[in-house]
CSV table of C-alpha atoms in Angstrom, one decimal:
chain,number,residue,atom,x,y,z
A,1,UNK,CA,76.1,60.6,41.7
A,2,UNK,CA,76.1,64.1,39.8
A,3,UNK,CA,75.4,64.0,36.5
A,4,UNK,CA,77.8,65.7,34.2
A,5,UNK,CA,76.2,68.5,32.6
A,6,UNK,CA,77.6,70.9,29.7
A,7,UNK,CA,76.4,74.6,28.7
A,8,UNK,CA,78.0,77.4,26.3
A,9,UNK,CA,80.0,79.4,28.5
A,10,UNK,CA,78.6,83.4,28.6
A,11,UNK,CA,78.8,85.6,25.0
A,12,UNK,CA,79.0,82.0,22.9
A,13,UNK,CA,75.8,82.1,20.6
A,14,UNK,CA,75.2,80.7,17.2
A,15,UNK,CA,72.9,80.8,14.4
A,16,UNK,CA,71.7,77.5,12.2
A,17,UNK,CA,72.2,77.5,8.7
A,18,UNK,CA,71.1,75.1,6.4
A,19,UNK,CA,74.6,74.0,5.9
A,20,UNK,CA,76.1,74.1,9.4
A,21,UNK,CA,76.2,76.8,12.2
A,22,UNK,CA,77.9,79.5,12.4
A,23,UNK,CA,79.6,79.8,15.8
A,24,UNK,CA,80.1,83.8,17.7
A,25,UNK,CA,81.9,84.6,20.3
A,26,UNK,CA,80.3,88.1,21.6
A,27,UNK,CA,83.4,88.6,23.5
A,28,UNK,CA,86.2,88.2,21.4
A,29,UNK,CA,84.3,89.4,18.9
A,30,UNK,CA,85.0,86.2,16.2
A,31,UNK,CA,82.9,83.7,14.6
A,32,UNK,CA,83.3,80.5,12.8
A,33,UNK,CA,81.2,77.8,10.5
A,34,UNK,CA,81.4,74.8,11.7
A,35,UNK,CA,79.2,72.1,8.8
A,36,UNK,CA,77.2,69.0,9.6
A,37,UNK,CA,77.5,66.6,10.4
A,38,UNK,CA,79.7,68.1,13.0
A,39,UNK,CA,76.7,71.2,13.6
A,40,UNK,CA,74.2,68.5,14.3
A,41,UNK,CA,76.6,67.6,17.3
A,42,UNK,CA,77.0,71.1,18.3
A,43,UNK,CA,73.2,71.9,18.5
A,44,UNK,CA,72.6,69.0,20.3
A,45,UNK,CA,75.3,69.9,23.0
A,46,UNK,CA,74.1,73.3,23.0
A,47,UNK,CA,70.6,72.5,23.5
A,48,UNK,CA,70.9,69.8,26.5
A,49,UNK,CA,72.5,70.0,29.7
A,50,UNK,CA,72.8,67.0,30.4
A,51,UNK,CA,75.7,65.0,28.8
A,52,UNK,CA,74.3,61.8,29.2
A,53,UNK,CA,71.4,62.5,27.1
A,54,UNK,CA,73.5,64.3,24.5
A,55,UNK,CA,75.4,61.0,23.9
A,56,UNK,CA,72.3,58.9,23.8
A,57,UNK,CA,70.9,61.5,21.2
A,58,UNK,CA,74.4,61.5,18.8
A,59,UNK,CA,74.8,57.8,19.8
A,60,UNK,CA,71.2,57.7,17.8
A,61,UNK,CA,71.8,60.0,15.2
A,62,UNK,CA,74.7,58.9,14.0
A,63,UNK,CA,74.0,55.1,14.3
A,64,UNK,CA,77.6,54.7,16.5
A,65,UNK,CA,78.1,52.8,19.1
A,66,UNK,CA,78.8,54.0,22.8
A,67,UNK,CA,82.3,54.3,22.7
A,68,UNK,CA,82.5,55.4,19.4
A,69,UNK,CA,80.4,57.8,20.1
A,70,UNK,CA,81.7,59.2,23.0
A,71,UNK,CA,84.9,59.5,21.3
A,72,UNK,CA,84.1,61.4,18.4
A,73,UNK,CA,81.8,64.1,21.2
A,74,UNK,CA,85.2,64.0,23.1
A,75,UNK,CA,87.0,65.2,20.3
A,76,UNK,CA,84.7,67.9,19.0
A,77,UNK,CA,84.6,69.2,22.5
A,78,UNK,CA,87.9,69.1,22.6
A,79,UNK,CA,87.9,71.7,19.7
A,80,UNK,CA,85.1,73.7,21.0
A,81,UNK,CA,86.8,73.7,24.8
A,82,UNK,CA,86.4,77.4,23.9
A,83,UNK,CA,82.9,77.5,23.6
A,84,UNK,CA,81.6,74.8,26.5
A,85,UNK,CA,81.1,75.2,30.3
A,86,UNK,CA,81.4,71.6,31.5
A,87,UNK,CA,80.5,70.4,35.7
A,88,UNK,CA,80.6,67.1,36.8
B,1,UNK,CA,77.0,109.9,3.8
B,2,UNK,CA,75.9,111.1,7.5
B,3,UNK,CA,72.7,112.0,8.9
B,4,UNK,CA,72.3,114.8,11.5
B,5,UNK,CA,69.3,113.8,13.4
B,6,UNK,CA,68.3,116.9,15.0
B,7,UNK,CA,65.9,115.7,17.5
B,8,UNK,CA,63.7,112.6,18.5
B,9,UNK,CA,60.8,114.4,18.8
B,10,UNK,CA,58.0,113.7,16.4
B,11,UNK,CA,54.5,114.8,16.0
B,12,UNK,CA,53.5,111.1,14.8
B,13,UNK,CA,53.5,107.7,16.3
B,14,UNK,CA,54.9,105.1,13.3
B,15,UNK,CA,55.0,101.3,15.2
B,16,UNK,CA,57.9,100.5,12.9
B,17,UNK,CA,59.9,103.7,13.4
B,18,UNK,CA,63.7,103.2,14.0
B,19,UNK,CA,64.2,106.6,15.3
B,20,UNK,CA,63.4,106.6,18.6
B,21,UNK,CA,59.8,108.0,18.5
B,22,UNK,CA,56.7,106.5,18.0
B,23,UNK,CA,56.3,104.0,20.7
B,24,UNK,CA,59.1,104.2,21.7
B,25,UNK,CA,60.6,106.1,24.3
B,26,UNK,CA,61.7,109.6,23.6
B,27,UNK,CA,63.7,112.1,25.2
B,28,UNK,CA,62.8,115.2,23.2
B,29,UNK,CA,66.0,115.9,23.1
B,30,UNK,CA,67.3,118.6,20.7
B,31,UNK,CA,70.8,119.1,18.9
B,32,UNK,CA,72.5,122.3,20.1
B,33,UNK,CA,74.1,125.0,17.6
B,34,UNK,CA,77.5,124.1,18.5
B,35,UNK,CA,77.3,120.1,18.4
B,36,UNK,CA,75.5,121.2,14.6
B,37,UNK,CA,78.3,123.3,14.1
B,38,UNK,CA,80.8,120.2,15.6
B,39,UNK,CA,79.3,117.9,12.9
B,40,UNK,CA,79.6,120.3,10.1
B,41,UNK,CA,82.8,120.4,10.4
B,42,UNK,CA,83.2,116.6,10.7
B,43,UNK,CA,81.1,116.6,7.1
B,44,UNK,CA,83.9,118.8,5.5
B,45,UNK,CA,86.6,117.0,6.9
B,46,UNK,CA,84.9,113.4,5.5
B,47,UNK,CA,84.6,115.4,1.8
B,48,UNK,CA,80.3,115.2,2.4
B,49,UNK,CA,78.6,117.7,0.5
B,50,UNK,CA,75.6,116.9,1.7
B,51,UNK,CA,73.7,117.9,5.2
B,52,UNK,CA,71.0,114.9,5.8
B,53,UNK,CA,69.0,116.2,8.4
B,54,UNK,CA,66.4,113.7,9.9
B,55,UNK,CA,65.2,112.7,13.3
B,56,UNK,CA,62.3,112.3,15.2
B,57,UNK,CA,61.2,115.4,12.8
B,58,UNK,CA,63.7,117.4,12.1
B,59,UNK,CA,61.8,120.6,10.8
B,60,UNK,CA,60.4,120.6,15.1
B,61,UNK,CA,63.4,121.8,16.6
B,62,UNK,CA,63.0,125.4,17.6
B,63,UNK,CA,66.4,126.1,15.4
B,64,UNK,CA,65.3,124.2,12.7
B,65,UNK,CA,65.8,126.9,10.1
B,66,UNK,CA,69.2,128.7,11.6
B,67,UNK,CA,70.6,125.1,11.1
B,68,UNK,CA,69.2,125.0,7.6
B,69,UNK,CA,71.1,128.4,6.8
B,70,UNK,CA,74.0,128.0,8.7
B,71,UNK,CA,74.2,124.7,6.3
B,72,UNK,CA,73.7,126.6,3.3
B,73,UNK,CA,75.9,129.2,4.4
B,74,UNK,CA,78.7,126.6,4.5
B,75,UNK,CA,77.8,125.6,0.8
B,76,UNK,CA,76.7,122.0,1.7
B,77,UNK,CA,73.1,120.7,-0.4
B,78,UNK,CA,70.0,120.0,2.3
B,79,UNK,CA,68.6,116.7,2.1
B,80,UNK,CA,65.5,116.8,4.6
B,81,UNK,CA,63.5,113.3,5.7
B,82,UNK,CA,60.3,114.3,6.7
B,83,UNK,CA,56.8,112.9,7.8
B,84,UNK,CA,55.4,116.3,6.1
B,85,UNK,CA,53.7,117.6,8.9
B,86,UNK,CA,55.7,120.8,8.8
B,87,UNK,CA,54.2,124.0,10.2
B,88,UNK,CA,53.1,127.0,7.9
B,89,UNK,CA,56.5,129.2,8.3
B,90,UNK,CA,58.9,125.9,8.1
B,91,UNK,CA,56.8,125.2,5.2
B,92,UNK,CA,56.9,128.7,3.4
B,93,UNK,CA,61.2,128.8,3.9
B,94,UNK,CA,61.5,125.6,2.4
B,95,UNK,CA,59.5,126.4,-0.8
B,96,UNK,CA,61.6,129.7,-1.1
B,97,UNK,CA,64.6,127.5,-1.2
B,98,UNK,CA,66.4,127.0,-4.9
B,99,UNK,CA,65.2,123.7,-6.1
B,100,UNK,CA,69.2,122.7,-6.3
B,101,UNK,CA,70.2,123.5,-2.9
B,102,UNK,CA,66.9,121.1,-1.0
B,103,UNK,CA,65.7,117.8,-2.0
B,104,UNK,CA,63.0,116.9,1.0
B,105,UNK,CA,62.1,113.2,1.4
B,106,UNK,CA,58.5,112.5,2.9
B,107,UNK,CA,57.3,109.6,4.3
B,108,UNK,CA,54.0,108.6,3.1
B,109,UNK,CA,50.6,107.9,5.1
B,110,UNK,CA,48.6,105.8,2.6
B,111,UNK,CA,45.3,107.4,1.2
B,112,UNK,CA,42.7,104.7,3.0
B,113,UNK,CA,45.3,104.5,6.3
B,114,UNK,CA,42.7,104.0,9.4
B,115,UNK,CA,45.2,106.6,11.4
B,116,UNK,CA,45.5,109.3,8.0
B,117,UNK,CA,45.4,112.5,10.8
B,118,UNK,CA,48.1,114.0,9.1
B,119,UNK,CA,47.2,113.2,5.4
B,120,UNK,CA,45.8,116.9,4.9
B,121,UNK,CA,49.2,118.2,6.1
B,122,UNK,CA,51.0,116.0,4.3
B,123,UNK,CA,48.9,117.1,0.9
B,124,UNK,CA,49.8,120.8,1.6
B,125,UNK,CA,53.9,119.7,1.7
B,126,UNK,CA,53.6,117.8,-1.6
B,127,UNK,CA,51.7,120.6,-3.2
B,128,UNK,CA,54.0,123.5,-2.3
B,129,UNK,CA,57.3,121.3,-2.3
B,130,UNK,CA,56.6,119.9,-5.9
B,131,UNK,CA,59.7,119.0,-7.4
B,132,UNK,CA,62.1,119.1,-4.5
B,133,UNK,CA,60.1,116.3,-2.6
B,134,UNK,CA,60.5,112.7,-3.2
B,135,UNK,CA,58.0,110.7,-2.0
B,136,UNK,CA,58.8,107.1,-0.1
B,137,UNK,CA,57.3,104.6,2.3
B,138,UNK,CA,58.7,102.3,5.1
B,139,UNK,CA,57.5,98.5,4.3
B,140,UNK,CA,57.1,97.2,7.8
B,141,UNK,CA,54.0,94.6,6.9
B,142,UNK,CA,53.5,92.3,4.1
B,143,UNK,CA,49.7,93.9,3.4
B,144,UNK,CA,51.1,97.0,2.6
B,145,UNK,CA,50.1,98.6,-0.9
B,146,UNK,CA,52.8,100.3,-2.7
B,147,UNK,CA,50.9,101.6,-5.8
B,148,UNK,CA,49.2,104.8,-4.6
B,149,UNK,CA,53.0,106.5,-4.6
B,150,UNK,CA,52.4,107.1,-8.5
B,151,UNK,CA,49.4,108.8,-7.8
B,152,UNK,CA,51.0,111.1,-5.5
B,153,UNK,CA,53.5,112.1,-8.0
B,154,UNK,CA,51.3,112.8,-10.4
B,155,UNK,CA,49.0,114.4,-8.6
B,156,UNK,CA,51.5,116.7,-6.8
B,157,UNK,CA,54.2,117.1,-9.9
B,158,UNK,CA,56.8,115.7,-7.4
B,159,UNK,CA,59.8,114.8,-8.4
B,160,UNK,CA,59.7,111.3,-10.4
B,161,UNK,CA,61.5,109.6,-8.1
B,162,UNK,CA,59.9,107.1,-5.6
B,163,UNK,CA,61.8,105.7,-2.0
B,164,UNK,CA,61.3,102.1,-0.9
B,165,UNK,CA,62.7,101.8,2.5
B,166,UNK,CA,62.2,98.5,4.7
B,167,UNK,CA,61.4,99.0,8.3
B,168,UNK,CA,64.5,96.6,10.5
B,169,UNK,CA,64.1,95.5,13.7
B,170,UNK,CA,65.7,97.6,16.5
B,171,UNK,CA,68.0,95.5,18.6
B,172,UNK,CA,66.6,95.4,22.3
B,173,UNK,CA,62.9,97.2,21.1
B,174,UNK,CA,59.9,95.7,20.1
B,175,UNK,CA,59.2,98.3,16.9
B,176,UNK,CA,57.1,96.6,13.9
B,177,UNK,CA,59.5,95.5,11.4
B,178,UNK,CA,59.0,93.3,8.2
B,179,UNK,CA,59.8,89.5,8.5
B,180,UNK,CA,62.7,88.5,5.9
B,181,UNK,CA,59.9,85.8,5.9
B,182,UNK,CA,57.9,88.3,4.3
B,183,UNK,CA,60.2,90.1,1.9
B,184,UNK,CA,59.1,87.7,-1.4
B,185,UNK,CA,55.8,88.9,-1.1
B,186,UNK,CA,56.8,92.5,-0.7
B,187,UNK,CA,59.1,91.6,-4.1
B,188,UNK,CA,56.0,90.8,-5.4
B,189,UNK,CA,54.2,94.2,-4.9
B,190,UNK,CA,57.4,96.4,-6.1
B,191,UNK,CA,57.6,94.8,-9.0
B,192,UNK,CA,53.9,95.2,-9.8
B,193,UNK,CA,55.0,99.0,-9.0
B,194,UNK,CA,58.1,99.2,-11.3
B,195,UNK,CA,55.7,97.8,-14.2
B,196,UNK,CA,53.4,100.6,-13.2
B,197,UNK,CA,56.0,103.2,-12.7
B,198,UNK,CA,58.0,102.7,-16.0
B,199,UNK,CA,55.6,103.9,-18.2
B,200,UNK,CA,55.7,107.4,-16.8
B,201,UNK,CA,59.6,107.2,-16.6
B,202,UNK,CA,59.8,107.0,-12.4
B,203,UNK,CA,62.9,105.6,-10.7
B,204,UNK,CA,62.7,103.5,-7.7
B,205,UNK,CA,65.6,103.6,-5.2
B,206,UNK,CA,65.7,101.0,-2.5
B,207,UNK,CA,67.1,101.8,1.0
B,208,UNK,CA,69.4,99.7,2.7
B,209,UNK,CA,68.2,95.9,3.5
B,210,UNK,CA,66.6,94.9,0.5
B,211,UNK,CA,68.0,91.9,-1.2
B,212,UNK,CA,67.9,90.2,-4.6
B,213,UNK,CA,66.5,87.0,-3.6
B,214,UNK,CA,63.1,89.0,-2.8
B,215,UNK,CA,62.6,89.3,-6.6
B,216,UNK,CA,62.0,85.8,-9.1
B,217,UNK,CA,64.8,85.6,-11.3
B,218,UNK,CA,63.2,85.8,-14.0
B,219,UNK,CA,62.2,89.5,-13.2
B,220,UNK,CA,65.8,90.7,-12.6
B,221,UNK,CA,65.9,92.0,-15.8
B,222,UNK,CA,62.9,94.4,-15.2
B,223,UNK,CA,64.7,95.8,-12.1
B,224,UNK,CA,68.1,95.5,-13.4
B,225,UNK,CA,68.8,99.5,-12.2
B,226,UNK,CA,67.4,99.1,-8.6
B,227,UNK,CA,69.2,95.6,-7.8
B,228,UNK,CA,72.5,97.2,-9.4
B,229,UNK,CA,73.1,97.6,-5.7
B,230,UNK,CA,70.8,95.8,-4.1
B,231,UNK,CA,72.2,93.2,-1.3
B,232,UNK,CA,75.3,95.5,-1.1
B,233,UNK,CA,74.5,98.7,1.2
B,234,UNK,CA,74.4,97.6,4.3
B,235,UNK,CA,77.2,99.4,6.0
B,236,UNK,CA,77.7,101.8,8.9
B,237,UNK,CA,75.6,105.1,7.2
B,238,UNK,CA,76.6,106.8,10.6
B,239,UNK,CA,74.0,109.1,12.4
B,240,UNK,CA,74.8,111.8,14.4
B,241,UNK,CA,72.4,111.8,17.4
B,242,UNK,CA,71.6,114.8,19.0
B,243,UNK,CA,73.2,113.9,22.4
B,244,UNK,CA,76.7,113.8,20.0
B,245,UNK,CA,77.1,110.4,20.0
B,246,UNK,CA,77.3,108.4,16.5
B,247,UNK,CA,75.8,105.2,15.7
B,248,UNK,CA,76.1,103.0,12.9
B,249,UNK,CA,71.9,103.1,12.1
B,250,UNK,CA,69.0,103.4,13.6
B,251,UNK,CA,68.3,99.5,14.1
B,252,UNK,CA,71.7,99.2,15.9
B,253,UNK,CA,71.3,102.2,18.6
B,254,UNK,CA,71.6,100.2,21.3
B,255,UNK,CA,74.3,97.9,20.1
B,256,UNK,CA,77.3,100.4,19.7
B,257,UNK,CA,77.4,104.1,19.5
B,258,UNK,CA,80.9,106.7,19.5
B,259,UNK,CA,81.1,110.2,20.8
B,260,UNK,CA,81.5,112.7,18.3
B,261,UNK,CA,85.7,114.0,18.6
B,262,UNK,CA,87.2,117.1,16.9
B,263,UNK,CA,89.5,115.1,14.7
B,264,UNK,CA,87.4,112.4,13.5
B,265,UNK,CA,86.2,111.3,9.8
B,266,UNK,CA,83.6,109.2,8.3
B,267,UNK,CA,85.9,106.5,7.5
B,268,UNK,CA,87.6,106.2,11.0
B,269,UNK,CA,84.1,105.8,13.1
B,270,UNK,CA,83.0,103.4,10.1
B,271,UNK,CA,86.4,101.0,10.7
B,272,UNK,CA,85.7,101.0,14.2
B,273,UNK,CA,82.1,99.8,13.6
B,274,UNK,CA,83.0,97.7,11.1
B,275,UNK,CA,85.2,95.6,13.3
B,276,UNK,CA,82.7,95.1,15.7
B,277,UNK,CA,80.1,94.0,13.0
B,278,UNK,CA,82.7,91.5,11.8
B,279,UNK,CA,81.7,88.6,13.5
B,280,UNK,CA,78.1,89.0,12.3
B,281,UNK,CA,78.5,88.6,8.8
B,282,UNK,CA,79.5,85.3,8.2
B,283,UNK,CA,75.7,84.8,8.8
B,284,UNK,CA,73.1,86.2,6.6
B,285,UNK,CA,68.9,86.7,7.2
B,286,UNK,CA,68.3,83.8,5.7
B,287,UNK,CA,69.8,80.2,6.8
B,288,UNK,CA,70.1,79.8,3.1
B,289,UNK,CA,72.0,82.6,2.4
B,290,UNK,CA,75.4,80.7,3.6
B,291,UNK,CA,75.0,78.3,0.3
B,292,UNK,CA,73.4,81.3,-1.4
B,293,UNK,CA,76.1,81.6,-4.7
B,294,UNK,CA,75.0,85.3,-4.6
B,295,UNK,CA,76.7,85.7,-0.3
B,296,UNK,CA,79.0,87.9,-0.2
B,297,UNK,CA,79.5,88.2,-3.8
B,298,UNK,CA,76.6,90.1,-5.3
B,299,UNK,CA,74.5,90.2,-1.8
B,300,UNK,CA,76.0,90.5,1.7
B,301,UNK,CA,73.3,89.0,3.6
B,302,UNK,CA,70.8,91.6,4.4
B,303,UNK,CA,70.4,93.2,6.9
B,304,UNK,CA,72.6,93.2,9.5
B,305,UNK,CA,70.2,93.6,12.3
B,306,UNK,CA,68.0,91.1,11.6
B,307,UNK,CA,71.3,88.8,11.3
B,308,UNK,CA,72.8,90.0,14.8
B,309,UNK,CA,68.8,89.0,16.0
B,310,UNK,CA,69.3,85.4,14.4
B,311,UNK,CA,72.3,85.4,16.8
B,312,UNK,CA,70.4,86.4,19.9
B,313,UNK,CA,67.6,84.1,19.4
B,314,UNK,CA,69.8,81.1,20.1
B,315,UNK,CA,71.5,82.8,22.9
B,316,UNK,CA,68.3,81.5,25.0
């Protein structure tokens, strides 16, 4: 079976603060701020391929359970649907 | 405020330098008379008095002095960055120049500098030059000593003025620059030279990137005139490369640039950059600077190259 994977989709970059990250978007030349504990869920995704391993990482993290979990990723990707490149 | 660069050719090889010579690649490329004669009529139409002619080094393009009198002619003031080594007839024309219409700023080697080739030339500038030459440095490492400038000054009976400039990095070239890691240590050494410098009543001006939070609060006070707009000056100065195109600064050459037009101003070519700096400064150097109370309030963030580079890092 293919594992899902997730990457930011070309010209998406971002810096860390210490209060969140601040989202760019080299080609429609915007930004945003996105805070924790939201941010900690975008640098995970943005830093692993693999979805699977995301949601064990947040799962961790934030001390939710699977579903929970999954949910609350779904829904900040569903925000960021801008920013993500998703396969699988 | 626009700079004519005249040329990227230089006769010395500065790690940090942000304008297109030392190490890195040059095309000894010269402006002509007519793009010189383009841009001073760009100046007029902006309302700029002032010709700031830098490059490379400006004083080694073959038309070096036509431009100067052409300038002149035209009533605008000369302001002249230099790294001194200026040849003997350059040299002579700028000392006969009224001490009104010519302020030169030089670029310092330091006294005990392991590479100090040019220091002898440089000493022959700041004598003849005296009061039209402002001495300065560009920080680009945290060991560097700042205190010798004084010296110079008094040695030379230049003009009581001292420039502070911080080297930036250049996006897409590997020039030395100083770390905004190592800024509080460079606060450090310029305060130990304002507490030198105010007993002989010598101003320091900072160039663009410096930022408050390099100093200890509790020293503000001391440098109350030189943080007045500190944190605050890092917009599009505009140079005027001598292939006609503009760019916003030296640091961002490679990340937009404009051709020169007929009809242009200052302020149109700066709204264009501006908008495609936007994005960048909701970030500052720091990661701090976002819950700094200071962002953009009293301090925009530094600058902005370094904050585009914070961008790129995490692009990987």
């Amino acid at each position: 079976m293919q594992t899902a994977t997730i990457q930011l989709k070309q010209g998406i970059g971002y810096a860390i603060e210490e209060n969140g990250v601040t989202i760019l978007n080299n080609r429609l030349h915007k930004s945003e701020f996105i805070s924790y504990p939201d941010a900690a869920i975008w640098l995970v995704l943005a830093r692993n391929n693999d979805l699977k391993v995301s949601q064990k990482m947040i799962s961790a993290i934030l001390n939710l359970e699977k579903n929970k979990c999954n949910n609350y990723i779904n829904s900040c990707l569903n925000n960021w649907k801008n920013y993500f490149l998703f396969n699988g | 405020m626009a700079n004519l660069s005249l040329t990227d050719k230089c006769n010395k090889q500065c790690t940090y330098c942000f304008a297109g010579s030392g190490n890195n690649n040059t095309n000894n490329a010269f402006m002509t008379i007519d793009l010189f004669q383009t841009a001073l009529n760009y100046l007029k139409r902006s309302g700029i008095k002032q010709v700031r002619l830098l490059g490379g080094e400006p004083t080694l393009h073959p038309n070096f002095v036509n431009f100067v009198d052409i300038a002149l002619e035209n009533n605008f003031e000369i302001m002249l960055f230099t790294n001194g080594l200026i040849n003997a007839k350059t040299l002579k024309y700028l000392h006969e120049l009224p001490l009104g219409k010519l302020k030169v700023l030089m670029n310092t080697i330091h006294p005990n500098e392991k590479n100090n080739s040019g220091q002898k030339q440089q000493e022959k500038t700041m004598k003849l030059l005296g009061k039209k030459l402002i001495v300065g440095v560009n920080i680009f490492n945290e060991s560097q000593d700042l205190l010798y400038l004084l010296d110079y000054i008094q040695k030379y009976q230049l003009k009581n003025e001292i420039r502070l400039g911080i080297a930036h990095p250049i996006l897409g070239k590997q020039n030395a620059y100083l770390h905004p890691k190592q800024y509080k240590t460079i606060g450090e050494k310029v305060l130990a030279l304002k507490i030198k410098v105010m007993k002989y009543n010598t101003s320091l001006t900072f160039d663009c990137g410096f930022v408050p939070c390099m100093f200890a609060p509790e020293y503000h006070n001391i440098l109350r005139n030189e943080l007045k707009n500190t944190g605050k000056c890092c917009e599009p100065i505009l140079d005027l490369m001598p292939n006609g195109k503009f760019i916003s600064c030296y640091p961002l050459s490679n990340f937009h640039s404009m051709n020169i037009k007929e009809q242009s101003t200052s302020n149109e070519i700066k709204q264009v950059f501006n908008k495609q700096l936007e994005p960048y400064k909701l970030s500052g150097i720091f990661p701090y600077c976002k819950t700094c109370s200071l962002f953009n309030n009293a301090c925009n963030g530094g600058c902005i190259s370094y904050r585009i580079q914070r961008f790129k890092i995490e692009y990987q």
